[in-house]
XYZ file of N, CA and C in Angstrom:
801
model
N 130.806 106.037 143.133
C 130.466 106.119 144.552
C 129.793 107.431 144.880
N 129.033 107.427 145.421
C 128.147 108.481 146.363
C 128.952 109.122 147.650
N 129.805 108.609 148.265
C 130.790 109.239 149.208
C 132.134 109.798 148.643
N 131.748 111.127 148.762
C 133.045 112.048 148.341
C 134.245 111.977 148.973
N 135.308 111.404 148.442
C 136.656 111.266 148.615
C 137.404 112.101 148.276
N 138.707 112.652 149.312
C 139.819 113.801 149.146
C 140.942 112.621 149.089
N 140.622 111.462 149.876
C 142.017 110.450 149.554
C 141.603 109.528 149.784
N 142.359 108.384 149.194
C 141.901 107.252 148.634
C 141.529 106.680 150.071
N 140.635 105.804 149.934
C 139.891 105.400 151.245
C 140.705 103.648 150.955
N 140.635 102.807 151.531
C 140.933 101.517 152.532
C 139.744 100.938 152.578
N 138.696 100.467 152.217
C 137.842 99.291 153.311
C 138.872 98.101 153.316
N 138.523 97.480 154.387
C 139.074 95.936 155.225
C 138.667 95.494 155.782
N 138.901 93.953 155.424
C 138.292 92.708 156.528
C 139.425 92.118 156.714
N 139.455 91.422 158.228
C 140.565 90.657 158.612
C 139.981 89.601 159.070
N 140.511 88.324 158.634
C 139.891 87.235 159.420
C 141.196 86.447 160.424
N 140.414 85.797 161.207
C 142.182 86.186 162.091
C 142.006 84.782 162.781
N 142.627 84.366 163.972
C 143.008 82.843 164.666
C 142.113 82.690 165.862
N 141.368 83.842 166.073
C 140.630 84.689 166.883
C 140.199 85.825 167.491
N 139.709 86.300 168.495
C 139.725 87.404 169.009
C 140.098 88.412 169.811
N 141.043 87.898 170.216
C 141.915 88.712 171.552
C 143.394 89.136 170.276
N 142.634 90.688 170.896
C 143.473 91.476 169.872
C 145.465 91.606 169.678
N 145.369 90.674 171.332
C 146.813 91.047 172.197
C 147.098 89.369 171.055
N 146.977 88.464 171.496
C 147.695 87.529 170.832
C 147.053 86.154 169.477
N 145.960 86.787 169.047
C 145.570 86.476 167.476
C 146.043 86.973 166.705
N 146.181 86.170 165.388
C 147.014 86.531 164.131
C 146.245 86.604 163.240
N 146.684 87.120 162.101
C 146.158 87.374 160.963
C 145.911 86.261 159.981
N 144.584 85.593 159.830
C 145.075 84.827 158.375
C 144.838 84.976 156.771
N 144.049 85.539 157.043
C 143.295 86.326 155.894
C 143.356 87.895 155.600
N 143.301 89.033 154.705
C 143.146 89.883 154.716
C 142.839 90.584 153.460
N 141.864 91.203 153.369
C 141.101 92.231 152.089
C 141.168 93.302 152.126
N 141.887 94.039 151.297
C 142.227 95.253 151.536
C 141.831 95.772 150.052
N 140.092 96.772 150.162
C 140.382 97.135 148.965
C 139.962 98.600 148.763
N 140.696 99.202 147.941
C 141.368 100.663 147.668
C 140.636 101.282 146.907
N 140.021 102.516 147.278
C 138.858 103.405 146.503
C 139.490 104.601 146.349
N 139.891 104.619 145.023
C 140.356 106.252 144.187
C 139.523 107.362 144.953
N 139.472 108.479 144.551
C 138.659 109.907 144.692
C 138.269 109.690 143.594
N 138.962 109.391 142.150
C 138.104 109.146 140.512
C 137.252 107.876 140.888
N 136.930 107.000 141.747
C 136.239 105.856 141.514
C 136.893 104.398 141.609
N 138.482 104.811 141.184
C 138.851 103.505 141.109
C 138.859 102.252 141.780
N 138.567 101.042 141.942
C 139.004 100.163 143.022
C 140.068 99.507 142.638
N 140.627 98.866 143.636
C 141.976 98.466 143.776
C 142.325 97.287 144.856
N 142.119 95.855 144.697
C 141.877 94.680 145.587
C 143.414 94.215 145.436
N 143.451 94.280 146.858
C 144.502 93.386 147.761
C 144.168 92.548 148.806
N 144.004 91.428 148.333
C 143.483 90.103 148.778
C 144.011 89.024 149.145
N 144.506 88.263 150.144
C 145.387 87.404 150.344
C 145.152 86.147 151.999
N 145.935 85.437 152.253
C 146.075 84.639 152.902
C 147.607 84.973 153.898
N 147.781 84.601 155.104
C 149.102 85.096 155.646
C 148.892 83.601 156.515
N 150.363 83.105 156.830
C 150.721 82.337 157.882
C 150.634 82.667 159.579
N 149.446 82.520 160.084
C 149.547 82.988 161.279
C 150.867 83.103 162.456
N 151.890 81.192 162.005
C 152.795 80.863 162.532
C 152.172 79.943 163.899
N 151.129 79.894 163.949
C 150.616 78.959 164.948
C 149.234 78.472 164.465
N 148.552 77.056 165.211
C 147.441 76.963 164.767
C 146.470 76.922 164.594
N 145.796 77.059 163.758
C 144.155 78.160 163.794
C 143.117 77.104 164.118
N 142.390 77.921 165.271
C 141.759 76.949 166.105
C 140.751 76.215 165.501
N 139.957 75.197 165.915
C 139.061 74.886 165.144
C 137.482 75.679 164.951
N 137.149 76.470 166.123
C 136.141 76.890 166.218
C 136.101 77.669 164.958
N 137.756 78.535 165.234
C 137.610 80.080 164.215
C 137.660 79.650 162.721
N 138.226 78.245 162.461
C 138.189 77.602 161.070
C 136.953 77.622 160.303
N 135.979 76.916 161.498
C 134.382 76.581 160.634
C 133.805 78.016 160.854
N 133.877 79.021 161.592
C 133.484 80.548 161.164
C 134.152 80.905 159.657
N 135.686 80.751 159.409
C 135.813 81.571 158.002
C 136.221 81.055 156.869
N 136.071 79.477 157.679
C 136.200 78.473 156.279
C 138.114 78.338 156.268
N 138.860 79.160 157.017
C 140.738 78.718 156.703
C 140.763 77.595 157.588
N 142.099 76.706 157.140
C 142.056 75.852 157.980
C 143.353 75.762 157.653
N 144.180 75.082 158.842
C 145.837 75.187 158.536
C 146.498 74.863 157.453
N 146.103 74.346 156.642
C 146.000 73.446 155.215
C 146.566 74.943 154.176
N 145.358 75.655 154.399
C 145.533 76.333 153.785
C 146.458 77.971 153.725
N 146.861 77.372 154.837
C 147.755 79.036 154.822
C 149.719 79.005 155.956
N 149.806 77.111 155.237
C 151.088 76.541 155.488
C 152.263 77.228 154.558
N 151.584 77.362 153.345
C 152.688 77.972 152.233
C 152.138 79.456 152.250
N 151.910 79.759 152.957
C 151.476 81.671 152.623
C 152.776 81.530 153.437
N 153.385 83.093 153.175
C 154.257 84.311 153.701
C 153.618 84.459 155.243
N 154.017 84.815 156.070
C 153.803 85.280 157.045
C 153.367 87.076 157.126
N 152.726 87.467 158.144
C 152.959 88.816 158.275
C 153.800 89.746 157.961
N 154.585 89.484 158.789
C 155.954 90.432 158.677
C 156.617 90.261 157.137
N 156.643 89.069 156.608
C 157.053 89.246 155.266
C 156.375 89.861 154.505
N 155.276 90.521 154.381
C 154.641 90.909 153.662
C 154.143 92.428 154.714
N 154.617 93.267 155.622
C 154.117 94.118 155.919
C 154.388 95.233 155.386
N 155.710 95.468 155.051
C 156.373 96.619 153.925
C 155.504 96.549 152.687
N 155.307 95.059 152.698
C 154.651 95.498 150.896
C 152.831 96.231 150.721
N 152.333 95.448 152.169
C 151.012 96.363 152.489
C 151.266 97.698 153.275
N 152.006 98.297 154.010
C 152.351 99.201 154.626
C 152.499 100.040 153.156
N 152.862 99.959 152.151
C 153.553 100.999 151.433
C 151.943 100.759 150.371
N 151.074 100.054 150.157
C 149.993 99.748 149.779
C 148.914 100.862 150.692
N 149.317 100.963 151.641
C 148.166 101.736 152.451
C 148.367 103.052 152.471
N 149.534 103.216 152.099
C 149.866 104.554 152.512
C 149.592 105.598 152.076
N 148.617 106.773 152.598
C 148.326 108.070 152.319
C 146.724 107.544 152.380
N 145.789 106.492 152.597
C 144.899 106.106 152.717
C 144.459 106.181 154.116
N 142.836 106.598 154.149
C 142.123 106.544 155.296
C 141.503 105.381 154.977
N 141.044 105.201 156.382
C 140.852 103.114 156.758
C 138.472 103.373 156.901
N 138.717 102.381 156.411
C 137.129 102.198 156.621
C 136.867 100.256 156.997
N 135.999 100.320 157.401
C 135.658 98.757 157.183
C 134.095 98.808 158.332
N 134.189 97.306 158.867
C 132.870 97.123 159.466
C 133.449 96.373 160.848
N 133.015 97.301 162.139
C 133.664 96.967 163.666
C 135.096 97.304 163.251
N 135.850 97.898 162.479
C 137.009 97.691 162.522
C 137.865 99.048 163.779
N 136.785 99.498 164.751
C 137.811 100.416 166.064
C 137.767 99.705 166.915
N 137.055 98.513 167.015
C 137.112 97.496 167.941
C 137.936 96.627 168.162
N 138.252 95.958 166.613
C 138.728 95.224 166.546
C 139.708 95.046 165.100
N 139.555 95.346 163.523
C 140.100 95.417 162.597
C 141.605 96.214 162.782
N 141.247 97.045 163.129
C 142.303 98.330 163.556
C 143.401 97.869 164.613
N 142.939 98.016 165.703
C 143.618 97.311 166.978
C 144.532 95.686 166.671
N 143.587 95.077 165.730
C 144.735 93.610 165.422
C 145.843 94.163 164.501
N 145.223 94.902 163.335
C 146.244 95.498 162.113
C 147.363 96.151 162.668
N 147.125 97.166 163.676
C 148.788 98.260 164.483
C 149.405 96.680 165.203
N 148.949 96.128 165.616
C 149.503 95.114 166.615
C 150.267 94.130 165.608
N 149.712 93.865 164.535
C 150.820 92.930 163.450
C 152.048 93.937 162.710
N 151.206 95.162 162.430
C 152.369 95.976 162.110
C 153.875 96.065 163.337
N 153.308 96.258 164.654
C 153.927 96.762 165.498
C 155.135 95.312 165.709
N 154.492 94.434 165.162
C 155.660 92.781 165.651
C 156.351 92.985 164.980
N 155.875 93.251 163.071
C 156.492 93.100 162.658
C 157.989 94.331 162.143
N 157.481 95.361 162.987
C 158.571 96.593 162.886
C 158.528 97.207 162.290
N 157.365 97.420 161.799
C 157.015 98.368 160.363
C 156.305 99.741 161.207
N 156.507 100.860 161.018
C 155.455 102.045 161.391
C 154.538 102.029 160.535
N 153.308 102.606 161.377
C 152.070 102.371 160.808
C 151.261 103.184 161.480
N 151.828 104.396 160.925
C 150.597 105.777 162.120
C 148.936 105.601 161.619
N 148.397 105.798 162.724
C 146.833 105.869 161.656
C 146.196 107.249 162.128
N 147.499 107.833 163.198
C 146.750 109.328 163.553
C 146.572 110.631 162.933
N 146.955 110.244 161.745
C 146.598 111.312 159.993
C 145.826 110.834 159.774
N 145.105 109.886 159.657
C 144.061 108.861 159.346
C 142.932 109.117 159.208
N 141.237 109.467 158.574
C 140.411 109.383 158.966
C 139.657 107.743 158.797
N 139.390 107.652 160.320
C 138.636 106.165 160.504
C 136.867 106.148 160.054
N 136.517 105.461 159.672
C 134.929 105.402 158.979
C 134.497 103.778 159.419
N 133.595 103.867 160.673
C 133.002 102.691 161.029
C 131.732 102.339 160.501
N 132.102 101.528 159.644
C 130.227 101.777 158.812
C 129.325 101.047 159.814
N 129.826 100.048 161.392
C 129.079 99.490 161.963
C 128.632 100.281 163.211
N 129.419 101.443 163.674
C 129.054 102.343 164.320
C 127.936 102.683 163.625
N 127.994 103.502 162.616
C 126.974 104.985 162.125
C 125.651 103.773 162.085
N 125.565 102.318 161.553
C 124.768 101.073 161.501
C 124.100 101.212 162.972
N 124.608 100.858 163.891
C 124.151 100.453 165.026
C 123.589 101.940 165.834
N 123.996 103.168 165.717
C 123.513 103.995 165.868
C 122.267 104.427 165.354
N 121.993 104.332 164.037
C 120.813 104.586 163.507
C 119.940 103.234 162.974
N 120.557 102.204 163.035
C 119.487 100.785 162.659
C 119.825 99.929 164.141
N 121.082 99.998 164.478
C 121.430 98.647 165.268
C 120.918 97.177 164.806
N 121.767 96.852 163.830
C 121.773 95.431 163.453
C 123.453 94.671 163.239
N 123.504 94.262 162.223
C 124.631 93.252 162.147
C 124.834 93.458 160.470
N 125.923 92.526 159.874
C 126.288 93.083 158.566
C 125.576 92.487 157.450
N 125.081 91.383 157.916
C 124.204 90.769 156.729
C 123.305 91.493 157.016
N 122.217 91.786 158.330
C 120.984 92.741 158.051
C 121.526 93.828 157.398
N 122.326 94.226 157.461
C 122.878 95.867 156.618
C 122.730 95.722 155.356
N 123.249 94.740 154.864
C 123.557 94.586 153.702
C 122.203 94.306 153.260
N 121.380 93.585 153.783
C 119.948 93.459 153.248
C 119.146 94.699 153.393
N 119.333 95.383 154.699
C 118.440 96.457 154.477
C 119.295 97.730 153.512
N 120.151 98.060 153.453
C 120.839 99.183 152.779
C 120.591 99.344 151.394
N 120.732 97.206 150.761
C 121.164 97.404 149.754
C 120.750 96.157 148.818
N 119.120 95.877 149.912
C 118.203 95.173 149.368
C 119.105 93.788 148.892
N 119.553 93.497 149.383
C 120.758 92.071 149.005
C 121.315 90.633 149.862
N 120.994 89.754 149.463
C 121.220 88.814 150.852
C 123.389 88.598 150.982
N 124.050 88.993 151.778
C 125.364 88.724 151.974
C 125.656 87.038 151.511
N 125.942 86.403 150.261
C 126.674 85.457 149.786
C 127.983 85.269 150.707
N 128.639 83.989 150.928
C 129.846 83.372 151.602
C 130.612 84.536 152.923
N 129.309 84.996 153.759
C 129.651 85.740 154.870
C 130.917 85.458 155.329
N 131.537 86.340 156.279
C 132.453 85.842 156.640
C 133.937 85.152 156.065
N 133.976 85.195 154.201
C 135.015 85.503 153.986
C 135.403 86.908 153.512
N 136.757 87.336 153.769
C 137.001 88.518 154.072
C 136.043 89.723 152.597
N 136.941 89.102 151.725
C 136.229 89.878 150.593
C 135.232 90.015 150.242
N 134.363 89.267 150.687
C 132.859 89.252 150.520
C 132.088 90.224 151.506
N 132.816 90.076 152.699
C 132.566 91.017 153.739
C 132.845 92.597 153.445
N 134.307 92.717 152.746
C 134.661 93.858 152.273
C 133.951 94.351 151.167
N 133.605 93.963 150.198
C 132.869 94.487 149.198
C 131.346 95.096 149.942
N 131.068 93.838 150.820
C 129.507 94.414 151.454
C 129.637 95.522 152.214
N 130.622 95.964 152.633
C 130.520 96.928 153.623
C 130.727 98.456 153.147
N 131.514 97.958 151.833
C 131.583 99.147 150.388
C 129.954 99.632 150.252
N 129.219 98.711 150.025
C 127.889 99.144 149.540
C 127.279 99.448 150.519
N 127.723 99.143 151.477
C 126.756 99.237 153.014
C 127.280 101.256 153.280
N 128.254 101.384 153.255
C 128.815 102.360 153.673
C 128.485 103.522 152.891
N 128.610 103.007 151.338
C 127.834 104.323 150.601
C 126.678 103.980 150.520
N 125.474 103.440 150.842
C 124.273 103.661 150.873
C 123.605 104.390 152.387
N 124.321 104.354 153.296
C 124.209 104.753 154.596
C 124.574 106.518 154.363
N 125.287 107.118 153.753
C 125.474 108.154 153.011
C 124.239 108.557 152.298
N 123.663 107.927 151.325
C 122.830 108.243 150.386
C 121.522 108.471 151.226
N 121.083 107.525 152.194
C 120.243 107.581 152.864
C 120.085 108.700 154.215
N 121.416 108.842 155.204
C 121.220 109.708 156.182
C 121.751 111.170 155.633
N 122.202 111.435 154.832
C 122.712 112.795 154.623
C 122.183 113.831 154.908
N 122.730 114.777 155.894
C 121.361 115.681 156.333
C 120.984 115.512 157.574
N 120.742 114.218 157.953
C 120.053 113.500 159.225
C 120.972 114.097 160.196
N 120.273 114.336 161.621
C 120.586 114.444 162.657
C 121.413 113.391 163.372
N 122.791 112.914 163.588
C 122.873 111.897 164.427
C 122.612 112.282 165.989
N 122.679 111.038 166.602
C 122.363 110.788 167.653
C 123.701 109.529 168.621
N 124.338 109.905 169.632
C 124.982 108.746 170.175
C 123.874 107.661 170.978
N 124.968 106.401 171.436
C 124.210 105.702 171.911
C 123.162 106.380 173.128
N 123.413 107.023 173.952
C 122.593 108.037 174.697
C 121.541 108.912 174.401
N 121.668 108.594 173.403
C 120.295 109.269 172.723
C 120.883 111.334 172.285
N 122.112 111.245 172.427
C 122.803 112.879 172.210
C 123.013 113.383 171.241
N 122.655 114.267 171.070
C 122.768 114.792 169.381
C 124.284 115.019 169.322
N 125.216 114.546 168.540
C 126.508 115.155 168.394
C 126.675 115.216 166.687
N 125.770 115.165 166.312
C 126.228 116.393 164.615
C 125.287 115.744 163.624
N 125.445 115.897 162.338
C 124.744 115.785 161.029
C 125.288 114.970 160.694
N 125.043 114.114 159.378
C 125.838 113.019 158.314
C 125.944 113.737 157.426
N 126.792 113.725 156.850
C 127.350 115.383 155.851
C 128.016 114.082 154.930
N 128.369 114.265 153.911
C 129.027 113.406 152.797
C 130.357 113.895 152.723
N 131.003 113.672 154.011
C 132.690 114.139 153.445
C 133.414 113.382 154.827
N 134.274 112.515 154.245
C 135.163 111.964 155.374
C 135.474 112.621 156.575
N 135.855 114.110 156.748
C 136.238 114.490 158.116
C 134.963 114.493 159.395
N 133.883 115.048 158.854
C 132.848 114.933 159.271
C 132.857 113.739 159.942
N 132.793 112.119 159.389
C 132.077 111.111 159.371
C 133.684 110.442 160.635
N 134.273 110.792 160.400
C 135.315 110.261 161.060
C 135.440 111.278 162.351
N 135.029 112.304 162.271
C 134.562 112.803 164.192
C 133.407 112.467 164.678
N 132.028 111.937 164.163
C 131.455 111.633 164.606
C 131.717 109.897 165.081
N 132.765 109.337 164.417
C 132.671 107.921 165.177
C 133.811 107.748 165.948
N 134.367 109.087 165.879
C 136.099 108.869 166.648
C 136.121 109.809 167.448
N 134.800 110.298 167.909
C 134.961 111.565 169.110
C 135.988 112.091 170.093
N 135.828 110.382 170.570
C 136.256 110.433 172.042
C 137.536 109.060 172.035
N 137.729 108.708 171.257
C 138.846 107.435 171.322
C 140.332 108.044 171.507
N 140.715 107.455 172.270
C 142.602 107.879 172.719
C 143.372 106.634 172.476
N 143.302 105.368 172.730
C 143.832 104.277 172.158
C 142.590 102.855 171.289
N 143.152 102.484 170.604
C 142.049 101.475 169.732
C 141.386 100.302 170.608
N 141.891 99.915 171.875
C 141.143 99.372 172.218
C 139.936 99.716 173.629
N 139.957 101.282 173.730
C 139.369 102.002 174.358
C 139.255 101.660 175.576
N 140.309 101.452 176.334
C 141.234 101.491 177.461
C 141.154 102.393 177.871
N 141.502 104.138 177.334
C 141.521 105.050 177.841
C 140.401 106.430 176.658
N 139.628 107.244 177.065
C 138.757 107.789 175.936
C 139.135 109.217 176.715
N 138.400 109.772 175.522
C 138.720 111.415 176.143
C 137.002 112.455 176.970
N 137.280 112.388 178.207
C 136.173 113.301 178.682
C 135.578 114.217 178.242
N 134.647 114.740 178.774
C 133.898 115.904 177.651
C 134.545 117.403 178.029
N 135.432 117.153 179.107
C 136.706 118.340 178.908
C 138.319 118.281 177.831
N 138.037 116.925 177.029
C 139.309 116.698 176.013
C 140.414 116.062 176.768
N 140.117 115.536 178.406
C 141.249 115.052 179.184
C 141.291 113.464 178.591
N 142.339 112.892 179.168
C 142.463 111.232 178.550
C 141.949 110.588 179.874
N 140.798 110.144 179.886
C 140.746 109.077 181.386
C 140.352 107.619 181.326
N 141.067 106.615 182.000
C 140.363 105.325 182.233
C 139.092 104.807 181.944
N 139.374 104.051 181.063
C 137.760 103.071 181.020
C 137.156 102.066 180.891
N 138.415 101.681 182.065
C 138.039 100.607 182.542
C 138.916 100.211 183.935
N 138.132 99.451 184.756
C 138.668 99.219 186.474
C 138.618 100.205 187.486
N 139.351 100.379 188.640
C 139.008 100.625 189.896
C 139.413 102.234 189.626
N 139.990 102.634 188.428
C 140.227 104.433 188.182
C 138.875 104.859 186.790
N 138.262 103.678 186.745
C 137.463 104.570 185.229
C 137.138 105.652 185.432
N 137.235 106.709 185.056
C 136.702 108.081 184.426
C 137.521 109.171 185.285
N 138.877 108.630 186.085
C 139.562 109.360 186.363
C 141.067 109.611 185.326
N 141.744 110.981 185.425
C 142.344 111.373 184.383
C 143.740 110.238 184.605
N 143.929 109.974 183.312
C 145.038 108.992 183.371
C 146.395 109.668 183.861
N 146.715 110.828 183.394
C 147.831 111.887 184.304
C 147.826 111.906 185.719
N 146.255 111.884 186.215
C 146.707 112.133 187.529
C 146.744 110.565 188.386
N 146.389 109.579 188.006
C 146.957 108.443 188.517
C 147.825 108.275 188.348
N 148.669 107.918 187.108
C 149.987 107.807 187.068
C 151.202 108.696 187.885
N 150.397 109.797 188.450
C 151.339 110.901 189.785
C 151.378 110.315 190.919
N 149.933 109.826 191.405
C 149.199 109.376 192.350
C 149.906 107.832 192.847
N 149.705 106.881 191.720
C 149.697 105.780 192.138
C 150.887 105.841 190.846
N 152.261 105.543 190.965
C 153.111 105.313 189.687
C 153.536 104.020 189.148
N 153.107 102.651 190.357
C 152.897 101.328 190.070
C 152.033 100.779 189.235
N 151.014 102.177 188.838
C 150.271 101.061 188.460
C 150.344 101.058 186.588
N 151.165 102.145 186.208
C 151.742 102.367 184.708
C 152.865 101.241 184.631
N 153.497 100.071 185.501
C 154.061 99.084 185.304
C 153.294 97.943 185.489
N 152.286 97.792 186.195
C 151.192 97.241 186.036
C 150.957 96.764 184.880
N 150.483 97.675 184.185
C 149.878 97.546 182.510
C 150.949 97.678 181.963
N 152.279 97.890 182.046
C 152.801 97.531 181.209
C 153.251 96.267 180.945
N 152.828 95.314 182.004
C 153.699 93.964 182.340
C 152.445 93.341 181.968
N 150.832 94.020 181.634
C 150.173 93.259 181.801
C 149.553 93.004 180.352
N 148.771 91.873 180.026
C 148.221 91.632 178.778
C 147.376 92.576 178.258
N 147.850 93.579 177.694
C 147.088 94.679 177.302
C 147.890 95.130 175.518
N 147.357 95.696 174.617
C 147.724 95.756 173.196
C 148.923 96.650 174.166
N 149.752 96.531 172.339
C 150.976 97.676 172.415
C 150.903 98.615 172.019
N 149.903 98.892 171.510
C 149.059 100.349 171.020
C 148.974 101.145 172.359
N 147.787 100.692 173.635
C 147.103 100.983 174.389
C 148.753 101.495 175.098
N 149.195 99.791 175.493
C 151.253 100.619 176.182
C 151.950 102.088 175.757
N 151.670 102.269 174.469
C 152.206 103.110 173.771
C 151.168 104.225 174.270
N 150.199 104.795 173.943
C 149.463 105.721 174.486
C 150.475 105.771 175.471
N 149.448 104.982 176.623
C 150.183 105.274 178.167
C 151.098 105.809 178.284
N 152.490 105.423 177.446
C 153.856 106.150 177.741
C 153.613 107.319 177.029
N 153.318 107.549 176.147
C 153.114 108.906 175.953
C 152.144 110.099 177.011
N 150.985 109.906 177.894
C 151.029 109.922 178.144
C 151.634 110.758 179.893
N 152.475 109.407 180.060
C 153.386 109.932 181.352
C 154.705 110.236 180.972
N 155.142 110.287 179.481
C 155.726 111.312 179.365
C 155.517 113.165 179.175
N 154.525 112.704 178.975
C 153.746 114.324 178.618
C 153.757 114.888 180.085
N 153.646 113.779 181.166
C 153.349 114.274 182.535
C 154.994 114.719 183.091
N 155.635 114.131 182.549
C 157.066 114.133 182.932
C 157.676 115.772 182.233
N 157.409 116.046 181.123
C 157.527 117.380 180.374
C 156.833 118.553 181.745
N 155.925 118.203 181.886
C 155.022 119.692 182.010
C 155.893 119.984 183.965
């Protein structure tokens, strides 16, 4: 590999029952493991969602209830990937959108801790859409001159986003980035910490509910408070931190929050 590793990196694909991060399950998952020497390391599997997988999301990834009646469920199997991940930074493709945000949320059912705030995150579809803006098969074709074979199952996806990710390295290193605004906020440097502040600037919970201002405060972002500080509503208005908590929102995003207005409760 061309991207210099201090610890073993994670790429992942999740293919799931759908898209709403609050109550889709997992059915699929590729998890594969890149040494600092080179090594790879595939953890590949099928999980029982426990409910059933719709038809739309079937003919997208090819599972169909058939096939993932005799898998383990999540939770039976989260200790054994939890202790698989561990001391690993996470990479994949969209995964702060969405990979990430479903993964804490199956961990979180199933009772397992699962910090990812030691973590460095690496969005190879960020640094993509920032400097090409396309999608993962164009990536994969333009990066790495290659047409993406059986899209959309997980491992196939995961391997592409391996090559996608170190050729995006090989190619911008040096380069000036730019945010969607057209703002210069740093270089592409070949070393995880780097690459993981430029795509994790400003994020405070995974489903970016709340981001951090360009004074480092935590504020809303989204509804009738966006871009006001989440501390001082919760003083202001204190209904409305039961609000969201009662309301369909991840348990990630809940969790922030209480932290949070406990921090407000300390000071």
């Amino acid at each position: 590999m061309f991207l210099k590793l201090k610890n073993p990196m994670v790429i992942f694909d999740l293919e799931t029952t759908g898209t709403n991060v609050v109550n889709d399950r997992i059915v699929e998952y590729s998890f594969v493991k890149v040494m600092p020497d080179g090594e790879i390391i595939k953890n590949t599997d099928k999980v029982n969602p426990e409910r059933p997988i719709p038809l739309e999301s079937s003919l997208i990834h090819g599972i169909y209830d058939k096939d993932v009646k005799d898998k383990p469920t999540f939770k039976a199997v989260a200790k054994e990937l939890s202790a698989f991940l561990h001391g690993c930074d996470l990479a994949g493709f969209n995964i702060l959108k969405f990979d990430v945000p479903v993964l804490v949320e199956e961990f979180l059912r199933a009772e397992v801790d699962f910090d990812i705030s030691k973590r460095k995150l690496l969005d190879a579809q960020k640094i993509f859409h920032m400097m090409e803006k396309r999608t993962l098969t164009a990536a994969y074709k333009f990066y790495c001159d290659k047409d993406l074979v059986d899209a959309h199952s997980a491992e196939a996806d995961t391997m592409a986003t391996l090559e996608v990710l170190d050729a995006q390295i090989k190619r911008y290193e040096g380069e000036s980035l730019k945010d969607l605004k057209g703002k210069v906020i740093g270089t592409i440097e070949n070393n995880v910490e780097t690459l993981h502040q430029i795509t994790n600037d400003n994020m405070v919970d995974l489903a970016g509910r709340f981001v951090f201002n360009d004074a480092g405060v935590e504020v809303f972002n989204f509804g009738k408070h966006k871009g006001h500080p989440v501390e001082d509503v919760l003083k202001k208005e204190s209904g409305y931190y039961d609000w969201m908590m009662k309301g369909d929102f991840p348990m990630d995003t809940k969790r922030k929050l209480t932290e949070i207005k406990l921090r407000g409760f300390q000071k």
